[in-house]
Amino acid sequence: MSQTNIPDDIKVHGVYERTVNKDWMDPHIEELQRDGFTVVRGALNSEQLNQTREGLDYLYDFQLKEFGEENLAAIKDKYIVRSMLAYDDFFLDHIALNSKVLPIIKKVLGTNISLSSQVGIMSPPNDILYQTAWHRELQYQHFTSSRPIALQTLICVDPFNATTGGTFFLPGSHLHEPFPSNEYIRKNEIQIIADPGDVVVFNALTYHRAGVNCSQSVRRAINNLYTLPIIQQQINISRMLNGKHKDDPFLAGLLGYRWETADSVLAWRNAHLKK
Ligand SMILES: O=C(O)CCC(=O)C(=O)O
Ligand SMILES: [Fe+2]
């Protein structure tokens, strides 16, 4: 994007600097800068969506049995699936590395990026998600940054609308340190209406909340949190993967091999000697 004074069919007066979009990603990046979120349509086809639903349901059940429903509820992690890509390559190849969305992430954050987390959200028809409370993905943080330091993709696996509880966003809230007033929120919150396969890309400092699912069925979604490597991974995906993808330079960074904390001074120095 660049600042020029090229006029087009939109009438202006006294404007000599304006944004001009150069490729298909730029309109999304402009919305990310101004609003803090943008919707990319049709990033997954119906076959990929079926595989996503099947994989999510299977892994949710697996993790539910592994940890127990009561324990999940006790740590406010009910209806959540974690790190699916560590169990099933599909969630790496088509979700975290999604060919329609990853180019936008790379254009904004660069190629030195880490996947802080990949989370499946199984919003239930008859219960309330913990994520219905307003939050920033970078929790407890009340600063803004001159450039994005973390972006999130929220993949709509089922329809997102007023009935199923599409996610709400507060436009521009990544640009302001404090959380706004009740009056401002009620007037300005925007609910995402989207089809399965659409993806909301947002700055991790943009305030958002899940809607309440009033439909008869589960409303599934997946979020991927991409950060500059100055932010720690939530779960050490590289250790779960046990060396897999370590030799791919981009994946070594994304999955956590590259910027892991060294165990000692000697280990840190030896690792640098090898480079
Ligand atoms: O499930 C939702 O609507 C939003 C969940 C959420 O907070 C997120 O993906 O970051
Ligand atoms: Fe969130």
Short mmCIF file of C-alpha atoms and ligand atoms in Angstrom, two decimals:
data_model
loop_
_atom_site.label_atom_id
_atom_site.label_comp_id
_atom_site.label_asym_id
_atom_site.label_seq_id
_atom_site.Cartn_x
_atom_site.Cartn_y
_atom_site.Cartn_z
CA MET A 1 0.00 0.00 0.00
CA SER A 2 1.28 3.48 -0.73
CA GLN A 3 0.18 7.08 -0.30
CA THR A 4 -0.52 8.77 -3.65
CA ASN A 5 -2.88 11.43 -4.97
CA ILE A 6 -4.33 9.38 -7.85
CA PRO A 7 -8.05 10.23 -8.08
CA ASP A 8 -10.70 7.61 -8.88
CA ASP A 9 -14.51 7.57 -9.07
CA ILE A 10 -14.93 8.50 -5.40
CA LYS A 11 -15.25 12.28 -5.12
CA VAL A 12 -12.86 13.99 -2.72
CA HIS A 13 -12.05 17.55 -1.82
CA GLY A 14 -8.72 18.71 -0.41
CA VAL A 15 -7.29 15.19 -0.36
CA TYR A 16 -3.76 14.79 -1.61
CA GLU A 17 -2.76 11.64 0.24
CA ARG A 18 -4.66 8.42 0.01
CA THR A 19 -4.21 4.68 0.24
CA VAL A 20 -4.11 2.76 -3.03
CA ASN A 21 -4.38 -1.01 -3.02
CA LYS A 22 -1.97 -2.91 -5.26
CA ASP A 23 -2.98 -6.55 -4.89
CA TRP A 24 -5.83 -8.73 -3.54
CA MET A 25 -4.29 -8.74 -0.05
CA ASP A 26 -4.06 -4.97 0.34
CA PRO A 27 -7.81 -4.32 0.93
CA HIS A 28 -7.65 -6.89 3.76
CA ILE A 29 -4.50 -5.32 5.18
CA GLU A 30 -6.12 -1.87 5.04
CA GLU A 31 -9.08 -3.19 7.05
CA LEU A 32 -6.70 -4.87 9.49
CA GLN A 33 -4.93 -1.55 10.03
CA ARG A 34 -8.07 0.56 10.42
CA ASP A 35 -10.67 -1.84 11.90
CA GLY A 36 -8.42 -4.52 13.41
CA PHE A 37 -10.24 -7.31 11.54
CA THR A 38 -11.16 -8.44 8.02
CA VAL A 39 -13.05 -11.37 6.50
CA VAL A 40 -11.47 -13.57 3.81
CA ARG A 41 -14.15 -15.55 1.99
CA GLY A 42 -13.94 -19.17 0.86
CA ALA A 43 -10.60 -20.32 2.25
CA LEU A 44 -11.73 -23.95 2.61
CA ASN A 45 -13.79 -26.03 0.15
CA SER A 46 -16.59 -28.37 1.18
CA GLU A 47 -14.37 -31.45 1.16
CA GLN A 48 -11.83 -29.71 3.39
CA LEU A 49 -14.66 -28.53 5.67
CA ASN A 50 -15.93 -32.09 6.08
CA GLN A 51 -12.43 -33.24 6.98
CA THR A 52 -12.11 -30.34 9.43
CA ARG A 53 -15.40 -31.23 11.18
CA GLU A 54 -14.49 -34.91 11.38
CA GLY A 55 -11.02 -34.17 12.74
CA LEU A 56 -12.29 -31.65 15.29
CA ASP A 57 -15.02 -33.97 16.58
CA TYR A 58 -12.57 -36.86 16.86
CA LEU A 59 -9.86 -34.87 18.66
CA TYR A 60 -12.35 -33.13 20.97
CA ASP A 61 -13.58 -36.54 22.06
CA PHE A 62 -10.02 -37.83 22.44
CA GLN A 63 -8.92 -34.90 24.62
CA LEU A 64 -12.17 -35.04 26.61
CA LYS A 65 -11.48 -38.67 27.51
CA GLU A 66 -7.80 -37.92 28.19
CA PHE A 67 -8.44 -35.13 30.72
CA GLY A 68 -12.05 -35.67 31.81
CA GLU A 69 -15.05 -33.37 31.36
CA GLU A 70 -15.08 -32.22 34.97
CA ASN A 71 -11.41 -31.30 34.89
CA LEU A 72 -11.89 -29.42 31.61
CA ALA A 73 -14.77 -27.48 33.17
CA ALA A 74 -12.65 -26.76 36.27
CA ILE A 75 -9.97 -25.03 34.15
CA LYS A 76 -12.58 -23.29 31.90
CA ASP A 77 -11.42 -25.37 28.93
CA LYS A 78 -14.67 -27.18 28.13
CA TYR A 79 -15.65 -27.15 24.41
CA ILE A 80 -12.03 -26.44 23.45
CA VAL A 81 -9.67 -28.66 21.40
CA ARG A 82 -5.97 -27.82 21.49
CA SER A 83 -3.05 -28.18 19.04
CA MET A 84 -4.87 -30.33 16.47
CA LEU A 85 -1.91 -29.98 14.07
CA ALA A 86 0.25 -31.99 16.45
CA TYR A 87 -2.08 -34.98 15.95
CA ASP A 88 -3.16 -34.64 12.34
CA ASP A 89 -1.19 -33.11 9.41
CA PHE A 90 -4.42 -31.85 7.85
CA PHE A 91 -4.57 -29.12 10.53
CA LEU A 92 -1.07 -28.01 9.56
CA ASP A 93 -1.35 -28.25 5.76
CA HIS A 94 -4.84 -26.81 5.23
CA ILE A 95 -5.53 -24.86 8.44
CA ALA A 96 -2.32 -23.30 9.88
CA LEU A 97 -0.72 -23.08 6.41
CA ASN A 98 -3.99 -22.26 4.61
CA SER A 99 -3.01 -21.07 1.13
CA LYS A 100 -5.57 -18.24 1.00
CA VAL A 101 -4.83 -16.79 4.44
CA LEU A 102 -1.16 -17.44 5.24
CA PRO A 103 0.08 -15.01 2.52
CA ILE A 104 -1.75 -12.18 4.34
CA ILE A 105 -0.18 -13.19 7.66
CA LYS A 106 3.27 -13.25 6.04
CA LYS A 107 2.75 -9.93 4.30
CA VAL A 108 1.91 -8.29 7.63
CA LEU A 109 4.19 -10.09 10.10
CA GLY A 110 7.02 -11.22 7.81
CA THR A 111 8.36 -14.77 7.64
CA ASN A 112 9.85 -14.97 11.15
CA ILE A 113 6.63 -16.04 12.80
CA SER A 114 5.65 -18.47 15.49
CA LEU A 115 2.35 -20.28 15.92
CA SER A 116 1.54 -19.49 19.51
CA SER A 117 -1.56 -21.67 19.54
CA GLN A 118 -4.08 -23.55 17.43
CA VAL A 119 -7.43 -23.99 19.14
CA GLY A 120 -10.73 -25.58 18.09
CA ILE A 121 -13.91 -24.06 19.56
CA MET A 122 -16.99 -26.27 19.78
CA SER A 123 -19.62 -23.65 20.71
CA PRO A 124 -22.44 -25.75 22.19
CA PRO A 125 -26.16 -25.21 21.47
CA ASN A 126 -27.17 -25.43 25.13
CA ASP A 127 -24.35 -23.95 27.17
CA ILE A 128 -22.31 -20.74 27.22
CA LEU A 129 -18.67 -20.60 26.10
CA TYR A 130 -16.13 -18.94 28.40
CA GLN A 131 -15.04 -16.97 25.30
CA THR A 132 -18.35 -15.03 25.28
CA ALA A 133 -16.57 -12.55 27.58
CA TRP A 134 -14.83 -9.67 25.77
CA HIS A 135 -11.07 -10.20 25.53
CA ARG A 136 -7.89 -9.55 23.60
CA GLU A 137 -6.07 -12.66 22.46
CA LEU A 138 -2.96 -11.17 24.08
CA GLN A 139 -4.63 -11.33 27.46
CA TYR A 140 -4.07 -8.84 30.27
CA GLN A 141 -2.34 -6.44 27.86
CA HIS A 142 -3.34 -2.78 27.77
CA PHE A 143 -0.84 -1.41 25.29
CA THR A 144 -1.04 -0.79 21.56
CA SER A 145 1.77 -1.30 19.05
CA SER A 146 2.81 0.83 16.08
CA ARG A 147 2.95 -2.35 13.98
CA PRO A 148 1.06 -5.62 14.46
CA ILE A 149 2.90 -8.12 16.65
CA ALA A 150 0.33 -10.91 16.48
CA LEU A 151 -2.49 -11.85 14.12
CA GLN A 152 -5.17 -14.42 14.53
CA THR A 153 -7.23 -16.34 12.00
CA LEU A 154 -10.67 -17.51 13.05
CA ILE A 155 -11.84 -20.17 10.62
CA CYS A 156 -15.62 -20.53 10.43
CA VAL A 157 -16.28 -24.26 10.20
CA ASP A 158 -20.08 -23.95 10.58
CA PRO A 159 -22.33 -20.98 9.69
CA PHE A 160 -21.67 -17.81 11.69
CA ASN A 161 -24.82 -15.73 12.18
CA ALA A 162 -27.06 -14.16 14.83
CA THR A 163 -28.59 -17.56 15.73
CA THR A 164 -25.41 -19.64 15.86
CA GLY A 165 -23.54 -16.93 17.77
CA GLY A 166 -21.14 -15.40 15.25
CA THR A 167 -18.18 -13.67 16.89
CA PHE A 168 -18.49 -9.97 17.83
CA PHE A 169 -15.66 -7.48 17.21
CA LEU A 170 -15.04 -3.90 18.32
CA PRO A 171 -13.66 -2.05 15.27
CA GLY A 172 -10.47 -0.09 15.91
CA SER A 173 -10.08 -1.41 19.47
CA HIS A 174 -6.51 -2.55 18.70
CA LEU A 175 -5.60 1.14 18.49
CA HIS A 176 -6.70 2.11 22.01
CA GLU A 177 -5.20 0.94 25.30
CA PRO A 178 -8.25 0.73 27.59
CA PHE A 179 -11.37 -1.36 27.06
CA PRO A 180 -14.17 1.08 26.12
CA SER A 181 -17.35 1.97 28.02
CA ASN A 182 -20.55 -0.11 28.06
CA GLU A 183 -22.28 2.57 25.96
CA TYR A 184 -19.55 2.49 23.29
CA ILE A 185 -19.57 -1.31 23.15
CA ARG A 186 -23.34 -1.62 22.79
CA LYS A 187 -23.35 0.93 19.98
CA ASN A 188 -20.28 -0.23 18.05
CA GLU A 189 -19.94 -4.00 18.39
CA ILE A 190 -20.19 -5.83 15.05
CA GLN A 191 -21.23 -9.45 14.64
CA ILE A 192 -19.58 -11.52 11.93
CA ILE A 193 -21.98 -13.13 9.47
CA ALA A 194 -20.04 -15.74 7.52
CA ASP A 195 -20.31 -19.03 5.68
CA PRO A 196 -18.36 -22.18 6.49
CA GLY A 197 -14.89 -21.78 4.97
CA ASP A 198 -14.73 -18.01 5.53
CA VAL A 199 -11.95 -16.74 7.81
CA VAL A 200 -11.80 -13.70 10.07
CA VAL A 201 -8.23 -12.39 10.23
CA PHE A 202 -7.66 -10.03 13.14
CA ASN A 203 -5.06 -8.19 15.12
CA ALA A 204 -4.60 -10.04 18.42
CA LEU A 205 -5.14 -6.75 20.29
CA THR A 206 -8.65 -6.27 18.80
CA TYR A 207 -11.35 -6.88 21.41
CA HIS A 208 -13.79 -9.65 20.51
CA ARG A 209 -16.18 -12.14 22.08
CA ALA A 210 -18.02 -15.27 20.97
CA GLY A 211 -21.78 -14.89 20.46
CA VAL A 212 -24.23 -17.19 22.23
CA ASN A 213 -25.24 -20.21 20.17
CA CYS A 214 -29.07 -20.30 20.13
CA SER A 215 -29.29 -22.85 17.30
CA GLN A 216 -29.85 -26.58 17.69
CA SER A 217 -26.34 -27.65 16.71
CA VAL A 218 -22.70 -27.12 17.56
CA ARG A 219 -21.00 -24.07 15.95
CA ARG A 220 -17.39 -25.04 15.33
CA ALA A 221 -14.45 -22.72 14.64
CA ILE A 222 -10.67 -22.87 14.72
CA ASN A 223 -8.33 -20.11 15.71
CA ASN A 224 -4.63 -19.90 14.89
CA LEU A 225 -2.54 -17.31 16.71
CA TYR A 226 0.55 -16.20 14.73
CA THR A 227 3.02 -13.99 16.56
CA LEU A 228 6.43 -12.44 16.19
CA PRO A 229 8.82 -14.81 17.97
CA ILE A 230 9.17 -12.41 20.92
CA ILE A 231 5.94 -13.95 22.24
CA GLN A 232 6.16 -17.38 23.81
CA GLN A 233 4.25 -20.34 22.39
CA GLN A 234 1.39 -21.42 24.62
CA ILE A 235 2.06 -25.12 24.06
CA ASN A 236 5.41 -26.35 22.78
CA ILE A 237 4.20 -27.79 19.47
CA SER A 238 7.73 -28.72 18.38
CA ARG A 239 8.11 -31.03 21.39
CA MET A 240 4.75 -32.64 20.66
CA LEU A 241 5.92 -33.21 17.07
CA ASN A 242 9.20 -34.72 18.20
CA GLY A 243 11.46 -33.51 15.37
CA LYS A 244 8.86 -33.62 12.56
CA HIS A 245 9.22 -30.67 10.10
CA LYS A 246 12.39 -29.52 11.88
CA ASP A 247 14.37 -29.34 8.63
CA ASP A 248 11.98 -26.92 6.90
CA PRO A 249 13.28 -23.44 7.83
CA PHE A 250 9.84 -21.75 7.86
CA LEU A 251 8.15 -24.61 9.76
CA ALA A 252 11.05 -24.82 12.22
CA GLY A 253 10.20 -21.25 13.21
CA LEU A 254 6.42 -21.55 13.03
CA LEU A 255 6.23 -24.73 15.10
CA GLY A 256 8.68 -23.65 17.80
CA TYR A 257 11.98 -25.45 17.12
CA ARG A 258 13.88 -22.32 16.21
CA TRP A 259 13.24 -19.89 19.05
CA GLU A 260 12.97 -22.28 21.96
CA THR A 261 14.70 -21.06 25.15
CA ALA A 262 18.21 -22.58 25.38
CA ASP A 263 18.90 -24.89 28.34
CA SER A 264 22.27 -23.34 29.21
CA VAL A 265 24.89 -20.83 28.07
CA LEU A 266 26.82 -23.65 26.40
CA ALA A 267 23.73 -24.97 24.61
CA TRP A 268 22.92 -21.45 23.32
CA ARG A 269 26.47 -20.93 22.08
CA ASN A 270 26.67 -24.36 20.46
CA ALA A 271 23.40 -23.80 18.65
CA HIS A 272 24.78 -20.53 17.22
CA LEU A 273 28.05 -22.20 16.24
CA LYS A 274 26.07 -24.67 14.11
CA LYS A 275 24.30 -21.91 12.12
O1 LIG B 1 -15.77 -18.76 19.19
C1 LIG B 1 -15.77 -17.56 18.96
O2 LIG B 1 -16.73 -16.98 18.43
C2 LIG B 1 -14.59 -16.71 19.31
C3 LIG B 1 -13.59 -17.45 20.07
C4 LIG B 1 -12.38 -16.62 20.35
O3 LIG B 1 -12.38 -15.83 21.24
C5 LIG B 1 -11.20 -16.73 19.50
O4 LIG B 1 -11.19 -17.52 18.58
O5 LIG B 1 -10.22 -16.02 19.77
FE FE B 2 -10.41 -14.95 21.40
#
